[in-house]
Amino acid sequence: MGNGGERMALAVCSDRNMRLGITIWDVKTGQTLLHIPTCASPPYGLICLRNEFLVASQTRKEGSVGGGSIFIWSLNKPQPPVMSYTLESIGPLASTKDSVYLAGGTHSGNIHLWEVGSGKLLKLWSGHHKPIKRILFSWDDSFLITGSADGMICVWSMIGLLDVELVGSSQPIVYCLMEHKSSLTGLLTMSGCSMSIIISSSLDGSLKFWDLMSGMIRGTQAHIEGITAIVLHPTEQVLFSGIVDGQIFASRLEFGFDNCINIKENQLLAPKGHKGAITALAFSQMDLISASEDCTVCIWDISSQRIIQKLDHKKGRITNLVAVPQSSLISTSNRKRVLNQFSVSSLDKYPQPDNLLKSTIPLFPSLQPLRENLNSIGFASTGSLNQQILDTKTEGTSAAIQMKVETNLERRMWASRMTKQVMDMNNHLQSRLVDMMRIRLFGPAKISSSSKKQKDVRDRVARSRKKHPLSFH
């Protein structure tokens, strides 16, 4: 373990098999402190709320259809998890610092925003065209930041997301960034500098530093190999980047002229600790923790650049690392102290029907790069078509039922019109058939007068129908 402080534990899980569950190790000794069964979580799908609860989105089995699920476990009380079921499978998760709000991204690009205490689904909207790979809140919780498989980054205003009165007049999207050429693999924010910074990494091998308020690039760094994970040192002066070949680089950050970030040093941690791609990076106080495709976890002493503990996770590759204080784990002395301090509820599957029309955000038609025109980035206001699409996704709402009723009425009217046309054609054919039979039986001379009268009657009826067409209600 690092420099003094409270003794830490490390929660790890895989995304391969639900039976593997979550293993919690003592960071210093590597001893297994707790095992939570039945969990398989995608990358960035495991988070901790207030050091009291573990929250994990569940990897959906291949070939399965339907929605997804999120499990919430109490670390200090031995009880079954709170299970929530979502409209679709949730990937990465993020919570605000006070754990009041929880956000999740999906493979389709949709974003969910819940209130943790009540479980209410506050917002459900389409934020990206590609799967969401990373989601987090800014250091002051004023923005929600999302990144997708096409490298796009979107910044959303929490004021706009939470205030339903602002949705119709001002859009919660602040801007979008499209500089990365491949899938996003990491998003971080820096809080201890003169301005707020977003750090992003991608499989294209690039690191980018953005001004959170303006979206302008303040620095960049390129690696030969794709970057798979990033983490900041607690002092925010060093950035660690995990690469697809298993190497980890340490980059020292400094602010230069015009608040641009300069990479002063870029060192490779030695010795090489992993034989596969880095899957996750985290900090336990001052110690760096890394996980890899080779199913190992390394704990590094940064000052000496050496491995002080290596753990073998034989059950499968690790996709999530979360450090928690050992005092948060189940213990008799701790149970009474934390009782009722913070509560969680089962998360809603659908937005509240009475708030759905006000609380939803429309699908955006297109996005433009920030460098072309920041002020021109706009999103269509809530339109009837987009609202109908969202209402259809959220079955059971009054708007969706009304749309279905109107669709059925239109289909019935169309069927009535088609039936009338077929009947008119049938009557006309029957009349022609009768005329032909009479001609064969009596000859044309004997029926010419009667045929003429019948023809006059048919002509008058036809003219009357043209002047007074039949209507359907």
PDB file of N, CA, C and O in Angstrom, residues 393-433:
ATOM      1  N   LYS A 393     -40.807   3.972 -28.295  1.00  0.00           N
ATOM      2  CA  LYS A 393     -39.832   3.197 -27.533  1.00  0.00           C
ATOM      3  C   LYS A 393     -40.317   2.975 -26.106  1.00  0.00           C
ATOM      4  O   LYS A 393     -40.132   1.918 -25.517  1.00  0.00           O
ATOM      5  N   THR A 394     -40.953   3.980 -25.539  1.00  0.00           N
ATOM      6  CA  THR A 394     -41.407   3.891 -24.160  1.00  0.00           C
ATOM      7  C   THR A 394     -42.867   3.461 -24.169  1.00  0.00           C
ATOM      8  O   THR A 394     -43.771   4.272 -24.089  1.00  0.00           O
ATOM      9  N   GLU A 395     -43.064   2.177 -24.270  1.00  0.00           N
ATOM     10  CA  GLU A 395     -44.410   1.660 -24.417  1.00  0.00           C
ATOM     11  C   GLU A 395     -45.213   1.915 -23.146  1.00  0.00           C
ATOM     12  O   GLU A 395     -44.700   1.983 -22.057  1.00  0.00           O
ATOM     13  N   GLY A 396     -46.541   2.055 -23.337  1.00  0.00           N
ATOM     14  CA  GLY A 396     -47.409   2.233 -22.199  1.00  0.00           C
ATOM     15  C   GLY A 396     -47.763   3.675 -21.913  1.00  0.00           C
ATOM     16  O   GLY A 396     -48.604   3.941 -21.062  1.00  0.00           O
ATOM     17  N   THR A 397     -47.133   4.648 -22.570  1.00  0.00           N
ATOM     18  CA  THR A 397     -47.451   6.044 -22.323  1.00  0.00           C
ATOM     19  C   THR A 397     -48.710   6.422 -23.082  1.00  0.00           C
ATOM     20  O   THR A 397     -49.078   5.808 -24.088  1.00  0.00           O
ATOM     21  N   SER A 398     -49.380   7.478 -22.602  1.00  0.00           N
ATOM     22  CA  SER A 398     -50.614   7.921 -23.242  1.00  0.00           C
ATOM     23  C   SER A 398     -50.363   8.389 -24.670  1.00  0.00           C
ATOM     24  O   SER A 398     -51.180   8.180 -25.559  1.00  0.00           O
ATOM     25  N   ALA A 399     -49.217   9.037 -24.891  1.00  0.00           N
ATOM     26  CA  ALA A 399     -48.902   9.511 -26.242  1.00  0.00           C
ATOM     27  C   ALA A 399     -48.728   8.348 -27.204  1.00  0.00           C
ATOM     28  O   ALA A 399     -49.170   8.395 -28.351  1.00  0.00           O
ATOM     29  N   ALA A 400     -48.062   7.293 -26.735  1.00  0.00           N
ATOM     30  CA  ALA A 400     -47.865   6.128 -27.596  1.00  0.00           C
ATOM     31  C   ALA A 400     -49.187   5.452 -27.911  1.00  0.00           C
ATOM     32  O   ALA A 400     -49.450   5.037 -29.042  1.00  0.00           O
ATOM     33  N   ILE A 401     -50.080   5.340 -26.915  1.00  0.00           N
ATOM     34  CA  ILE A 401     -51.387   4.718 -27.137  1.00  0.00           C
ATOM     35  C   ILE A 401     -52.200   5.546 -28.122  1.00  0.00           C
ATOM     36  O   ILE A 401     -52.849   5.014 -29.025  1.00  0.00           O
ATOM     37  N   GLN A 402     -52.176   6.878 -27.957  1.00  0.00           N
ATOM     38  CA  GLN A 402     -52.921   7.744 -28.864  1.00  0.00           C
ATOM     39  C   GLN A 402     -52.413   7.603 -30.291  1.00  0.00           C
ATOM     40  O   GLN A 402     -53.195   7.560 -31.242  1.00  0.00           O
ATOM     41  N   MET A 403     -51.093   7.513 -30.464  1.00  0.00           N
ATOM     42  CA  MET A 403     -50.539   7.375 -31.800  1.00  0.00           C
ATOM     43  C   MET A 403     -50.981   6.063 -32.436  1.00  0.00           C
ATOM     44  O   MET A 403     -51.294   6.000 -33.618  1.00  0.00           O
ATOM     45  N   LYS A 404     -51.003   4.994 -31.623  1.00  0.00           N
ATOM     46  CA  LYS A 404     -51.444   3.698 -32.142  1.00  0.00           C
ATOM     47  C   LYS A 404     -52.913   3.751 -32.562  1.00  0.00           C
ATOM     48  O   LYS A 404     -53.303   3.190 -33.585  1.00  0.00           O
ATOM     49  N   VAL A 405     -53.757   4.437 -31.755  1.00  0.00           N
ATOM     50  CA  VAL A 405     -55.177   4.550 -32.098  1.00  0.00           C
ATOM     51  C   VAL A 405     -55.345   5.305 -33.413  1.00  0.00           C
ATOM     52  O   VAL A 405     -56.123   4.895 -34.287  1.00  0.00           O
ATOM     53  N   GLU A 406     -54.619   6.424 -33.563  1.00  0.00           N
ATOM     54  CA  GLU A 406     -54.720   7.197 -34.800  1.00  0.00           C
ATOM     55  C   GLU A 406     -54.252   6.388 -36.004  1.00  0.00           C
ATOM     56  O   GLU A 406     -54.842   6.457 -37.079  1.00  0.00           O
ATOM     57  N   THR A 407     -53.205   5.609 -35.824  1.00  0.00           N
ATOM     58  CA  THR A 407     -52.720   4.761 -36.914  1.00  0.00           C
ATOM     59  C   THR A 407     -53.762   3.728 -37.306  1.00  0.00           C
ATOM     60  O   THR A 407     -54.016   3.471 -38.494  1.00  0.00           O
ATOM     61  N   ASN A 408     -54.414   3.121 -36.318  1.00  0.00           N
ATOM     62  CA  ASN A 408     -55.447   2.123 -36.607  1.00  0.00           C
ATOM     63  C   ASN A 408     -56.639   2.748 -37.324  1.00  0.00           C
ATOM     64  O   ASN A 408     -57.219   2.139 -38.234  1.00  0.00           O
ATOM     65  N   LEU A 409     -57.021   3.981 -36.930  1.00  0.00           N
ATOM     66  CA  LEU A 409     -58.131   4.657 -37.608  1.00  0.00           C
ATOM     67  C   LEU A 409     -57.800   4.930 -39.065  1.00  0.00           C
ATOM     68  O   LEU A 409     -58.649   4.750 -39.959  1.00  0.00           O
ATOM     69  N   GLU A 410     -56.573   5.392 -39.315  1.00  0.00           N
ATOM     70  CA  GLU A 410     -56.163   5.644 -40.695  1.00  0.00           C
ATOM     71  C   GLU A 410     -56.201   4.366 -41.527  1.00  0.00           C
ATOM     72  O   GLU A 410     -56.617   4.385 -42.689  1.00  0.00           O
ATOM     73  N   ARG A 411     -55.769   3.277 -40.934  1.00  0.00           N
ATOM     74  CA  ARG A 411     -55.786   2.002 -41.666  1.00  0.00           C
ATOM     75  C   ARG A 411     -57.215   1.559 -41.960  1.00  0.00           C
ATOM     76  O   ARG A 411     -57.502   1.029 -43.046  1.00  0.00           O
ATOM     77  N   ARG A 412     -58.123   1.800 -41.007  1.00  0.00           N
ATOM     78  CA  ARG A 412     -59.521   1.427 -41.238  1.00  0.00           C
ATOM     79  C   ARG A 412     -60.140   2.280 -42.345  1.00  0.00           C
ATOM     80  O   ARG A 412     -60.903   1.776 -43.177  1.00  0.00           O
ATOM     81  N   MET A 413     -59.817   3.570 -42.366  1.00  0.00           N
ATOM     82  CA  MET A 413     -60.345   4.438 -43.424  1.00  0.00           C
ATOM     83  C   MET A 413     -59.825   4.003 -44.786  1.00  0.00           C
ATOM     84  O   MET A 413     -60.558   3.980 -45.778  1.00  0.00           O
ATOM     85  N   TRP A 414     -58.523   3.658 -44.826  1.00  0.00           N
ATOM     86  CA  TRP A 414     -57.951   3.194 -46.099  1.00  0.00           C
ATOM     87  C   TRP A 414     -58.631   1.904 -46.554  1.00  0.00           C
ATOM     88  O   TRP A 414     -58.958   1.727 -47.723  1.00  0.00           O
ATOM     89  N   ALA A 415     -58.864   0.995 -45.611  1.00  0.00           N
ATOM     90  CA  ALA A 415     -59.532  -0.266 -45.963  1.00  0.00           C
ATOM     91  C   ALA A 415     -60.957  -0.024 -46.450  1.00  0.00           C
ATOM     92  O   ALA A 415     -61.433  -0.693 -47.386  1.00  0.00           O
ATOM     93  N   SER A 416     -61.666   0.947 -45.852  1.00  0.00           N
ATOM     94  CA  SER A 416     -63.035   1.258 -46.280  1.00  0.00           C
ATOM     95  C   SER A 416     -63.047   1.805 -47.696  1.00  0.00           C
ATOM     96  O   SER A 416     -63.907   1.444 -48.512  1.00  0.00           O
ATOM     97  N   ARG A 417     -62.092   2.706 -47.986  1.00  0.00           N
ATOM     98  CA  ARG A 417     -62.025   3.254 -49.347  1.00  0.00           C
ATOM     99  C   ARG A 417     -61.720   2.165 -50.371  1.00  0.00           C
ATOM    100  O   ARG A 417     -62.311   2.134 -51.458  1.00  0.00           O
ATOM    101  N   MET A 418     -60.810   1.278 -50.048  1.00  0.00           N
ATOM    102  CA  MET A 418     -60.484   0.192 -50.963  1.00  0.00           C
ATOM    103  C   MET A 418     -61.686  -0.723 -51.161  1.00  0.00           C
ATOM    104  O   MET A 418     -61.963  -1.194 -52.283  1.00  0.00           O
ATOM    105  N   THR A 419     -62.426  -0.981 -50.099  1.00  0.00           N
ATOM    106  CA  THR A 419     -63.615  -1.847 -50.206  1.00  0.00           C
ATOM    107  C   THR A 419     -64.659  -1.218 -51.124  1.00  0.00           C
ATOM    108  O   THR A 419     -65.274  -1.908 -51.955  1.00  0.00           O
ATOM    109  N   LYS A 420     -64.863   0.099 -50.989  1.00  0.00           N
ATOM    110  CA  LYS A 420     -65.824   0.792 -51.848  1.00  0.00           C
ATOM    111  C   LYS A 420     -65.422   0.708 -53.318  1.00  0.00           C
ATOM    112  O   LYS A 420     -66.259   0.465 -54.196  1.00  0.00           O
ATOM    113  N   GLN A 421     -64.146   0.894 -53.595  1.00  0.00           N
ATOM    114  CA  GLN A 421     -63.687   0.827 -54.981  1.00  0.00           C
ATOM    115  C   GLN A 421     -63.913  -0.565 -55.557  1.00  0.00           C
ATOM    116  O   GLN A 421     -64.335  -0.717 -56.705  1.00  0.00           O
ATOM    117  N   VAL A 422     -63.617  -1.581 -54.778  1.00  0.00           N
ATOM    118  CA  VAL A 422     -63.821  -2.954 -55.259  1.00  0.00           C
ATOM    119  C   VAL A 422     -65.301  -3.222 -55.511  1.00  0.00           C
ATOM    120  O   VAL A 422     -65.684  -3.855 -56.511  1.00  0.00           O
ATOM    121  N   MET A 423     -66.177  -2.730 -54.621  1.00  0.00           N
ATOM    122  CA  MET A 423     -67.623  -2.935 -54.813  1.00  0.00           C
ATOM    123  C   MET A 423     -68.118  -2.224 -56.058  1.00  0.00           C
ATOM    124  O   MET A 423     -68.958  -2.765 -56.813  1.00  0.00           O
ATOM    125  N   ASP A 424     -67.655  -0.997 -56.314  1.00  0.00           N
ATOM    126  CA  ASP A 424     -68.050  -0.278 -57.527  1.00  0.00           C
ATOM    127  C   ASP A 424     -67.620  -1.039 -58.779  1.00  0.00           C
ATOM    128  O   ASP A 424     -68.383  -1.154 -59.755  1.00  0.00           O
ATOM    129  N   MET A 425     -66.388  -1.539 -58.769  1.00  0.00           N
ATOM    130  CA  MET A 425     -65.912  -2.318 -59.918  1.00  0.00           C
ATOM    131  C   MET A 425     -66.744  -3.575 -60.100  1.00  0.00           C
ATOM    132  O   MET A 425     -67.086  -3.963 -61.241  1.00  0.00           O
ATOM    133  N   ASN A 426     -67.117  -4.201 -58.989  1.00  0.00           N
ATOM    134  CA  ASN A 426     -67.912  -5.427 -59.072  1.00  0.00           C
ATOM    135  C   ASN A 426     -69.308  -5.143 -59.645  1.00  0.00           C
ATOM    136  O   ASN A 426     -69.815  -5.894 -60.496  1.00  0.00           O
ATOM    137  N   ASN A 427     -69.930  -4.044 -59.200  1.00  0.00           N
ATOM    138  CA  ASN A 427     -71.254  -3.674 -59.732  1.00  0.00           C
ATOM    139  C   ASN A 427     -71.175  -3.376 -61.222  1.00  0.00           C
ATOM    140  O   ASN A 427     -72.073  -3.747 -62.010  1.00  0.00           O
ATOM    141  N   HIS A 428     -70.127  -2.685 -61.626  1.00  0.00           N
ATOM    142  CA  HIS A 428     -69.974  -2.357 -63.049  1.00  0.00           C
ATOM    143  C   HIS A 428     -69.807  -3.632 -63.887  1.00  0.00           C
ATOM    144  O   HIS A 428     -70.426  -3.781 -64.953  1.00  0.00           O
ATOM    145  N   LEU A 429     -68.998  -4.561 -63.399  1.00  0.00           N
ATOM    146  CA  LEU A 429     -68.806  -5.815 -64.138  1.00  0.00           C
ATOM    147  C   LEU A 429     -70.091  -6.630 -64.210  1.00  0.00           C
ATOM    148  O   LEU A 429     -70.396  -7.240 -65.246  1.00  0.00           O
ATOM    149  N   GLN A 430     -70.849  -6.638 -63.111  1.00  0.00           N
ATOM    150  CA  GLN A 430     -72.120  -7.375 -63.129  1.00  0.00           C
ATOM    151  C   GLN A 430     -73.087  -6.776 -64.150  1.00  0.00           C
ATOM    152  O   GLN A 430     -73.794  -7.491 -64.873  1.00  0.00           O
ATOM    153  N   SER A 431     -73.138  -5.422 -64.206  1.00  0.00           N
ATOM    154  CA  SER A 431     -74.018  -4.755 -65.170  1.00  0.00           C
ATOM    155  C   SER A 431     -73.612  -5.096 -66.606  1.00  0.00           C
ATOM    156  O   SER A 431     -74.474  -5.374 -67.456  1.00  0.00           O
ATOM    157  N   ARG A 432     -72.317  -5.098 -66.884  1.00  0.00           N
ATOM    158  CA  ARG A 432     -71.848  -5.450 -68.233  1.00  0.00           C
ATOM    159  C   ARG A 432     -72.181  -6.883 -68.573  1.00  0.00           C
ATOM    160  O   ARG A 432     -72.549  -7.207 -69.717  1.00  0.00           O
ATOM    161  N   LEU A 433     -72.066  -7.760 -67.580  1.00  0.00           N
ATOM    162  CA  LEU A 433     -72.351  -9.176 -67.815  1.00  0.00           C
ATOM    163  C   LEU A 433     -73.826  -9.390 -68.140  1.00  0.00           C
ATOM    164  O   LEU A 433     -74.182 -10.157 -69.056  1.00  0.00           O
TER     165      LEU A 433
END
